Amino acid sequence: MGDRVAVELTAFGEDLQVGHRPASAPQPGAVTVDVTHAGVCGTDMHLQQGRMEIPLPMILGHEAVGRISALGNEVTTDVLGAPLQPGDAVSWASNIPCHECFHCTSDEPSLCETRKVYGINQSSGVWPHLSGGWAEQIYLQPGSTIVKIPEGVGPEQVIALGCAGPTAVHAMGIGGPRPGDVVIVQGSGPVGLACAMLATLAGAVKVIIVGGPAGRLDAARAAGIGDVHVDIFTESDSVDRAAKVRAETPDGRGADLVIEATGVPAAVAEGIDLTRRGGTYLVVGQYTDHGTTPINPHHITKKQLRVLGSWAFSPRNHLDYVLSVPELARRFDLEKLVTTYPLTDAGRALADMRGGTVLKPVLLPGQVSSS
Ligand SMILES: [Zn+2]
Ligand SMILES: [Zn+2]
């Protein structure tokens, strides 16, 4: 089978290592995929810095698309029943829930605490080794949810929203807008932009994006995402900024729905402030623990807010995201969000993401010479 080039995190806070890991033929129920595009996500930045407890070594990358290399026995179709063959372009859910715990059996598998997640809790130190997206090949274990990339869209369009797309689909299921709503999105990273796009598709009449830096807002505008864009770096006073944003809502009363996608605890008090009386505040972006923040809970009662949280996504959300890509691609210029790098430049991609100079770094394993 030979070895495949893979990018591994071997020690927290250290540079990524480019090396090789052995490929294996797929066992019954498994599938091997030659990765064509692997996304770099904000979570990867946190993983590299050791903000979440994960086993090492790890081939990072929990969002990727590729072409089927080989199918194990028992695998003949994708999750929708379409026949699968080597060479088919596919996407797959990054996680495999256990299907047995309280949360899985209560129909909220995104909360499963023992689910397997490629690139996050499947160490490359143990077989089948190729368990993350930042490699020439990935070994998809039995139970993976695989879907063919829909006709008419390309892998770059699917990976443009990587895990942000399914994360936003899940969040919209928990507290999405009603047609006619005015929506504020706090944060202009991939999750914020994915939420903004899905809010528009769901019938929001106005989507106001409050984020930054300027390059990210420019990319959002260029892709047709959001109706109003407020830069938190030029509007750096939070009181003035909130007044300016509220002035964009009907009668200045605040938005029907405010979606938090910043990962910054201090954004929550501002988000509560921007939500109208009787409105909904949906907290999606606090994926890693950055500590506590002052809020005034009186405002939650007085404004009679619905305050909701949304954690990660299920394989079903991933499928729904992939099926929505043709409509997203018709409405928005998804490729404008993507900046590509050779696989072996993963460290540079991660640094650029940390610097906020790119919105969605995507690694191209096809751009390394196979050994
Ligand atoms: Zn992610
Ligand atoms: Zn479970």
Short mmCIF file of C-alpha atoms and ligand atoms in Angstrom, two decimals:
data_model
loop_
_atom_site.label_atom_id
_atom_site.label_comp_id
_atom_site.label_asym_id
_atom_site.label_seq_id
_atom_site.Cartn_x
_atom_site.Cartn_y
_atom_site.Cartn_z
CA MET A 1 0.00 0.00 0.00
CA GLY A 2 2.94 2.28 0.65
CA ASP A 3 3.23 5.40 2.75
CA ARG A 4 1.34 8.66 2.45
CA VAL A 5 2.53 12.18 3.25
CA ALA A 6 0.85 13.44 6.42
CA VAL A 7 1.09 16.58 8.56
CA GLU A 8 1.18 15.76 12.26
CA LEU A 9 0.99 17.62 15.54
CA THR A 10 3.45 15.83 17.80
CA ALA A 11 3.75 18.36 20.67
CA PHE A 12 1.46 21.21 21.72
CA GLY A 13 2.73 24.66 20.82
CA GLU A 14 5.38 23.22 18.51
CA ASP A 15 5.67 23.37 14.72
CA LEU A 16 3.75 20.79 12.71
CA GLN A 17 5.77 17.85 11.38
CA VAL A 18 5.59 16.70 7.78
CA GLY A 19 6.19 12.96 7.56
CA HIS A 20 4.78 9.70 6.30
CA ARG A 21 2.29 7.18 7.61
CA PRO A 22 1.49 3.75 6.16
CA ALA A 23 -1.71 3.29 4.16
CA SER A 24 -3.93 0.24 4.71
CA ALA A 25 -6.48 -1.53 2.53
CA PRO A 26 -9.98 -0.83 3.90
CA GLN A 27 -11.47 -3.47 6.20
CA PRO A 28 -15.14 -4.40 5.76
CA GLY A 29 -17.29 -1.29 6.21
CA ALA A 30 -14.33 1.10 5.80
CA VAL A 31 -13.32 3.29 2.87
CA THR A 32 -10.03 4.91 1.91
CA VAL A 33 -10.15 8.33 0.27
CA ASP A 34 -7.39 10.28 -1.49
CA VAL A 35 -7.80 13.74 0.03
CA THR A 36 -7.98 16.52 -2.57
CA HIS A 37 -8.88 19.49 -0.30
CA ALA A 38 -8.45 19.74 3.47
CA GLY A 39 -9.71 22.74 5.40
CA VAL A 40 -7.89 24.59 8.17
CA CYS A 41 -10.31 25.57 10.94
CA GLY A 42 -10.07 27.86 13.96
CA THR A 43 -10.26 24.73 16.09
CA ASP A 44 -6.99 23.50 14.57
CA MET A 45 -5.33 26.65 15.89
CA HIS A 46 -6.63 25.85 19.38
CA LEU A 47 -5.57 22.20 19.09
CA GLN A 48 -2.06 23.18 18.05
CA GLN A 49 -1.83 25.44 21.08
CA GLY A 50 -3.04 22.67 23.41
CA ARG A 51 -6.32 24.34 24.36
CA MET A 52 -8.20 21.05 24.10
CA GLU A 53 -7.10 17.69 25.43
CA ILE A 54 -6.35 15.49 22.46
CA PRO A 55 -4.13 12.41 21.99
CA LEU A 56 -0.83 12.95 20.17
CA PRO A 57 0.54 12.43 17.62
CA MET A 58 -2.39 13.67 15.56
CA ILE A 59 -2.87 14.22 11.85
CA LEU A 60 -4.96 17.38 12.14
CA GLY A 61 -7.83 18.15 9.79
CA HIS A 62 -11.46 17.38 10.57
CA GLU A 63 -12.84 18.78 7.34
CA ALA A 64 -11.82 17.46 3.95
CA VAL A 65 -13.08 16.18 0.64
CA GLY A 66 -11.49 13.74 -1.75
CA ARG A 67 -11.85 10.88 -4.19
CA ILE A 68 -12.58 7.29 -3.22
CA SER A 69 -9.41 5.19 -3.35
CA ALA A 70 -10.84 1.81 -2.30
CA LEU A 71 -14.05 0.45 -0.79
CA GLY A 72 -14.07 -2.19 1.93
CA ASN A 73 -16.47 -5.12 1.68
CA GLU A 74 -20.06 -4.19 2.51
CA VAL A 75 -19.69 -0.62 1.26
CA THR A 76 -21.50 -0.15 -2.05
CA THR A 77 -23.36 3.15 -1.69
CA ASP A 78 -23.19 6.55 -0.01
CA VAL A 79 -25.57 7.50 2.81
CA LEU A 80 -28.27 8.40 0.29
CA GLY A 81 -28.01 5.08 -1.56
CA ALA A 82 -26.06 6.38 -4.58
CA PRO A 83 -23.57 3.76 -5.85
CA LEU A 84 -19.94 4.44 -4.89
CA GLN A 85 -16.91 3.66 -7.01
CA PRO A 86 -13.21 4.44 -6.82
CA GLY A 87 -12.61 7.94 -8.17
CA ASP A 88 -15.94 9.36 -6.95
CA ALA A 89 -15.69 12.78 -5.30
CA VAL A 90 -17.06 12.53 -1.77
CA SER A 91 -17.44 14.41 1.48
CA TRP A 92 -17.87 12.78 4.88
CA ALA A 93 -18.98 13.75 8.36
CA SER A 94 -16.00 14.32 10.62
CA ASN A 95 -17.63 12.47 13.49
CA ILE A 96 -19.04 9.00 14.21
CA PRO A 97 -21.44 9.05 17.19
CA CYS A 98 -21.67 5.95 19.42
CA HIS A 99 -25.41 5.44 18.74
CA GLU A 100 -25.83 4.00 22.26
CA CYS A 101 -25.49 6.77 24.85
CA PHE A 102 -28.25 8.94 26.34
CA HIS A 103 -27.64 11.76 23.86
CA CYS A 104 -27.44 9.52 20.79
CA THR A 105 -30.65 7.73 21.72
CA SER A 106 -32.32 11.07 22.57
CA ASP A 107 -31.73 12.23 19.00
CA GLU A 108 -29.02 14.78 19.86
CA PRO A 109 -25.89 12.93 18.69
CA SER A 110 -23.88 16.16 18.50
CA LEU A 111 -23.69 15.87 22.31
CA CYS A 112 -22.31 12.30 22.25
CA GLU A 113 -19.24 12.28 24.50
CA THR A 114 -17.64 9.16 23.04
CA ARG A 115 -17.99 9.92 19.37
CA LYS A 116 -14.96 9.48 17.17
CA VAL A 117 -13.78 12.64 15.41
CA TYR A 118 -11.22 12.54 12.63
CA GLY A 119 -8.34 14.93 13.23
CA ILE A 120 -9.36 15.51 16.86
CA ASN A 121 -9.50 12.30 18.87
CA GLN A 122 -8.17 9.57 16.55
CA SER A 123 -4.40 9.51 17.06
CA SER A 124 -2.15 8.84 14.09
CA GLY A 125 0.09 6.84 16.43
CA VAL A 126 -2.27 3.87 16.27
CA TRP A 127 -3.75 1.91 13.37
CA PRO A 128 -5.16 2.91 10.90
CA HIS A 129 -2.85 5.94 11.34
CA LEU A 130 -4.35 7.99 8.48
CA SER A 131 -7.13 9.41 10.66
CA GLY A 132 -7.00 13.11 9.82
CA GLY A 133 -7.57 15.23 6.75
CA TRP A 134 -4.12 16.84 6.47
CA ALA A 135 -2.69 13.90 4.56
CA GLU A 136 -2.69 12.43 1.10
CA GLN A 137 -5.13 9.77 2.22
CA ILE A 138 -7.64 9.23 5.00
CA TYR A 139 -8.99 5.92 6.28
CA LEU A 140 -12.71 6.31 6.94
CA GLN A 141 -13.73 3.83 9.62
CA PRO A 142 -16.90 1.74 9.54
CA GLY A 143 -19.88 3.88 10.51
CA SER A 144 -18.65 6.97 8.66
CA THR A 145 -21.33 9.02 6.91
CA ILE A 146 -20.14 9.48 3.32
CA VAL A 147 -21.97 11.49 0.67
CA LYS A 148 -21.12 12.07 -2.98
CA ILE A 149 -20.49 15.70 -3.85
CA PRO A 150 -23.64 16.93 -5.62
CA GLU A 151 -23.68 17.43 -9.39
CA GLY A 152 -22.73 20.90 -10.51
CA VAL A 153 -20.60 21.93 -7.54
CA GLY A 154 -16.89 21.47 -7.01
CA PRO A 155 -14.88 20.34 -4.00
CA GLU A 156 -13.70 23.92 -3.35
CA GLN A 157 -17.28 25.04 -2.88
CA VAL A 158 -17.97 22.23 -0.42
CA ILE A 159 -14.79 22.81 1.59
CA ALA A 160 -15.28 26.61 1.62
CA LEU A 161 -17.49 26.15 4.66
CA GLY A 162 -15.80 22.96 5.90
CA CYS A 163 -17.05 22.29 9.40
CA ALA A 164 -18.57 25.78 9.61
CA GLY A 165 -21.34 24.77 7.21
CA PRO A 166 -22.62 21.81 9.24
CA THR A 167 -22.05 23.78 12.47
CA ALA A 168 -24.32 26.52 11.13
CA VAL A 169 -26.90 24.01 9.88
CA HIS A 170 -27.07 22.55 13.40
CA ALA A 171 -27.33 26.01 14.98
CA MET A 172 -30.12 27.05 12.60
CA GLY A 173 -32.03 23.92 13.62
CA ILE A 174 -31.82 25.03 17.25
CA GLY A 175 -32.66 28.70 16.80
CA GLY A 176 -32.69 29.80 13.19
CA PRO A 177 -34.57 32.86 11.90
CA ARG A 178 -38.14 33.05 10.72
CA PRO A 179 -38.86 34.59 7.31
CA GLY A 180 -38.86 38.37 7.67
CA ASP A 181 -36.49 38.46 10.64
CA VAL A 182 -33.68 40.97 11.02
CA VAL A 183 -30.56 39.07 12.05
CA ILE A 184 -27.26 40.22 13.54
CA VAL A 185 -24.25 37.93 13.29
CA GLN A 186 -21.38 38.64 15.67
CA GLY A 187 -18.17 37.36 14.07
CA SER A 188 -17.00 37.18 10.46
CA GLY A 189 -15.05 33.93 10.52
CA PRO A 190 -16.30 30.88 8.65
CA VAL A 191 -18.99 30.01 11.26
CA GLY A 192 -20.34 33.57 11.30
CA LEU A 193 -20.42 33.77 7.51
CA ALA A 194 -22.05 30.34 7.24
CA CYS A 195 -24.73 31.43 9.71
CA ALA A 196 -25.22 34.68 7.75
CA MET A 197 -25.67 32.78 4.48
CA LEU A 198 -28.10 30.25 5.94
CA ALA A 199 -30.07 33.05 7.62
CA THR A 200 -30.47 34.73 4.22
CA LEU A 201 -31.58 31.46 2.62
CA ALA A 202 -34.07 31.00 5.49
CA GLY A 203 -35.72 34.30 4.61
CA ALA A 204 -34.08 36.88 6.87
CA VAL A 205 -34.79 40.31 5.35
CA LYS A 206 -31.60 41.89 6.64
CA VAL A 207 -28.38 40.33 7.90
CA ILE A 208 -25.96 42.59 9.74
CA ILE A 209 -22.45 41.22 10.21
CA VAL A 210 -20.41 42.70 13.06
CA GLY A 211 -16.84 41.48 12.73
CA GLY A 212 -13.36 42.02 11.39
CA PRO A 213 -10.62 42.54 10.47
CA ALA A 214 -11.43 44.50 7.31
CA GLY A 215 -10.08 41.80 4.97
CA ARG A 216 -12.63 39.30 6.24
CA LEU A 217 -15.51 41.76 5.82
CA ASP A 218 -14.25 42.57 2.30
CA ALA A 219 -14.26 38.83 1.49
CA ALA A 220 -17.82 38.57 2.84
CA ARG A 221 -18.96 41.51 0.70
CA ALA A 222 -17.20 40.12 -2.37
CA ALA A 223 -18.95 36.78 -1.88
CA GLY A 224 -22.34 38.50 -1.45
CA ILE A 225 -22.70 37.59 2.23
CA GLY A 226 -24.59 39.96 4.55
CA ASP A 227 -26.38 43.26 3.89
CA VAL A 228 -24.57 45.51 6.38
CA HIS A 229 -20.97 45.06 7.59
CA VAL A 230 -19.68 46.70 10.74
CA ASP A 231 -15.94 46.56 11.46
CA ILE A 232 -15.17 46.10 15.17
CA PHE A 233 -11.66 47.46 14.61
CA THR A 234 -12.78 50.83 13.24
CA GLU A 235 -15.87 50.85 15.50
CA SER A 236 -13.84 49.89 18.54
CA ASP A 237 -15.97 51.53 21.25
CA SER A 238 -18.53 48.90 22.22
CA VAL A 239 -21.22 51.40 23.31
CA ASP A 240 -20.97 53.46 20.12
CA ARG A 241 -20.79 50.32 18.06
CA ALA A 242 -23.92 48.82 19.64
CA ALA A 243 -25.79 52.10 19.01
CA LYS A 244 -24.71 52.09 15.38
CA VAL A 245 -25.71 48.46 14.90
CA ARG A 246 -29.08 48.91 16.63
CA ALA A 247 -29.78 51.87 14.33
CA GLU A 248 -29.76 49.34 11.48
CA THR A 249 -32.70 47.45 13.07
CA PRO A 250 -36.40 48.43 12.80
CA ASP A 251 -37.11 51.40 15.10
CA GLY A 252 -33.68 50.76 16.64
CA ARG A 253 -35.19 48.09 18.89
CA GLY A 254 -32.57 45.42 18.16
CA ALA A 255 -32.55 42.27 16.06
CA ASP A 256 -35.10 39.46 16.18
CA LEU A 257 -32.17 37.03 16.27
CA VAL A 258 -28.55 37.63 17.23
CA ILE A 259 -26.07 34.84 16.49
CA GLU A 260 -22.77 34.81 18.39
CA ALA A 261 -19.89 33.38 16.33
CA THR A 262 -16.85 35.12 17.78
CA GLY A 263 -15.42 32.79 20.41
CA VAL A 264 -14.78 35.91 22.50
CA PRO A 265 -16.56 35.85 25.89
CA ALA A 266 -16.99 39.65 26.00
CA ALA A 267 -19.13 39.49 22.86
CA VAL A 268 -21.96 37.89 24.85
CA ALA A 269 -22.92 41.01 26.84
CA GLU A 270 -22.95 43.02 23.61
CA GLY A 271 -25.04 40.34 21.90
CA ILE A 272 -27.66 40.45 24.66
CA ASP A 273 -27.71 44.21 24.23
CA LEU A 274 -28.29 43.92 20.47
CA THR A 275 -31.23 41.51 20.76
CA ARG A 276 -34.74 43.04 20.77
CA ARG A 277 -37.20 42.43 23.58
CA GLY A 278 -38.72 38.99 23.04
CA GLY A 279 -35.90 38.06 20.65
CA THR A 280 -33.47 35.16 20.51
CA TYR A 281 -29.77 35.09 21.33
CA LEU A 282 -28.01 32.04 19.91
CA VAL A 283 -24.49 31.32 21.20
CA VAL A 284 -22.55 29.20 18.69
CA GLY A 285 -18.97 30.45 18.79
CA GLN A 286 -17.76 29.71 22.34
CA TYR A 287 -16.24 26.39 21.24
CA THR A 288 -13.18 26.55 23.47
CA ASP A 289 -13.15 27.71 27.10
CA HIS A 290 -11.84 31.27 27.29
CA GLY A 291 -13.19 31.88 30.77
CA THR A 292 -15.95 33.94 32.32
CA THR A 293 -17.34 37.33 31.36
CA PRO A 294 -19.63 39.86 33.07
CA ILE A 295 -23.22 39.94 31.86
CA ASN A 296 -26.27 41.55 33.42
CA PRO A 297 -28.85 38.75 33.75
CA HIS A 298 -31.57 41.33 34.45
CA HIS A 299 -31.54 42.09 30.73
CA ILE A 300 -32.38 38.47 29.93
CA THR A 301 -35.49 38.60 32.12
CA LYS A 302 -36.53 42.14 31.30
CA LYS A 303 -36.19 41.58 27.58
CA GLN A 304 -37.69 38.10 27.89
CA LEU A 305 -34.90 36.67 25.76
CA ARG A 306 -34.57 33.15 24.51
CA VAL A 307 -30.88 32.37 25.09
CA LEU A 308 -29.78 29.22 23.27
CA GLY A 309 -26.54 27.29 22.77
CA SER A 310 -25.46 25.08 19.90
CA TRP A 311 -22.63 22.56 20.11
CA ALA A 312 -20.91 21.12 17.01
CA PHE A 313 -23.03 19.05 14.61
CA SER A 314 -24.22 15.56 13.78
CA PRO A 315 -23.59 13.48 10.64
CA ARG A 316 -27.15 14.39 9.57
CA ASN A 317 -26.26 18.11 9.78
CA HIS A 318 -23.19 17.45 7.63
CA LEU A 319 -25.34 15.71 5.02
CA ASP A 320 -27.86 18.57 5.04
CA TYR A 321 -25.01 21.03 4.59
CA VAL A 322 -23.57 19.18 1.58
CA LEU A 323 -27.04 18.99 0.02
CA SER A 324 -27.42 22.75 0.51
CA VAL A 325 -24.16 23.62 -1.29
CA PRO A 326 -25.74 23.90 -4.78
CA GLU A 327 -28.18 26.51 -3.47
CA LEU A 328 -25.45 28.29 -1.47
CA ALA A 329 -23.20 28.32 -4.54
CA ARG A 330 -25.96 29.82 -6.69
CA ARG A 331 -26.46 32.64 -4.23
CA PHE A 332 -22.93 33.25 -2.92
CA ASP A 333 -19.45 33.22 -4.42
CA LEU A 334 -18.08 30.52 -2.10
CA GLU A 335 -14.65 30.21 -3.77
CA LYS A 336 -13.90 33.81 -2.79
CA LEU A 337 -13.58 32.63 0.82
CA VAL A 338 -10.83 30.12 0.04
CA THR A 339 -7.03 30.51 -0.02
CA THR A 340 -5.14 27.39 -1.08
CA TYR A 341 -1.76 26.04 0.09
CA PRO A 342 0.26 22.92 -0.69
CA LEU A 343 -0.28 20.30 2.03
CA THR A 344 3.30 20.69 3.21
CA ASP A 345 2.66 24.40 3.94
CA ALA A 346 0.12 23.60 6.66
CA GLY A 347 2.16 25.54 9.23
CA ARG A 348 2.04 28.68 7.09
CA ALA A 349 -1.71 28.22 6.53
CA LEU A 350 -2.26 27.96 10.27
CA ALA A 351 -0.14 31.09 10.89
CA ASP A 352 -2.07 33.05 8.25
CA MET A 353 -5.34 31.99 9.85
CA ARG A 354 -4.07 33.08 13.26
CA GLY A 355 -3.09 36.44 11.76
CA GLY A 356 -6.58 36.88 10.33
CA THR A 357 -5.15 37.52 6.86
CA VAL A 358 -7.12 34.68 5.28
CA LEU A 359 -10.65 33.46 5.84
CA LYS A 360 -10.51 29.82 4.83
CA PRO A 361 -7.12 28.22 4.26
CA VAL A 362 -7.43 24.99 2.30
CA LEU A 363 -4.59 22.49 1.92
CA LEU A 364 -4.09 20.68 -1.38
CA PRO A 365 -2.49 17.25 -0.83
CA GLY A 366 -2.22 16.89 -4.62
CA GLN A 367 0.48 19.55 -4.51
CA VAL A 368 3.07 17.37 -2.80
CA SER A 369 5.06 14.83 -4.75
CA SER A 370 4.04 11.35 -3.67
CA SER A 371 6.96 9.22 -2.56
ZN ZN B 1 -13.65 22.94 12.56
ZN ZN B 2 -23.34 8.58 21.86
#
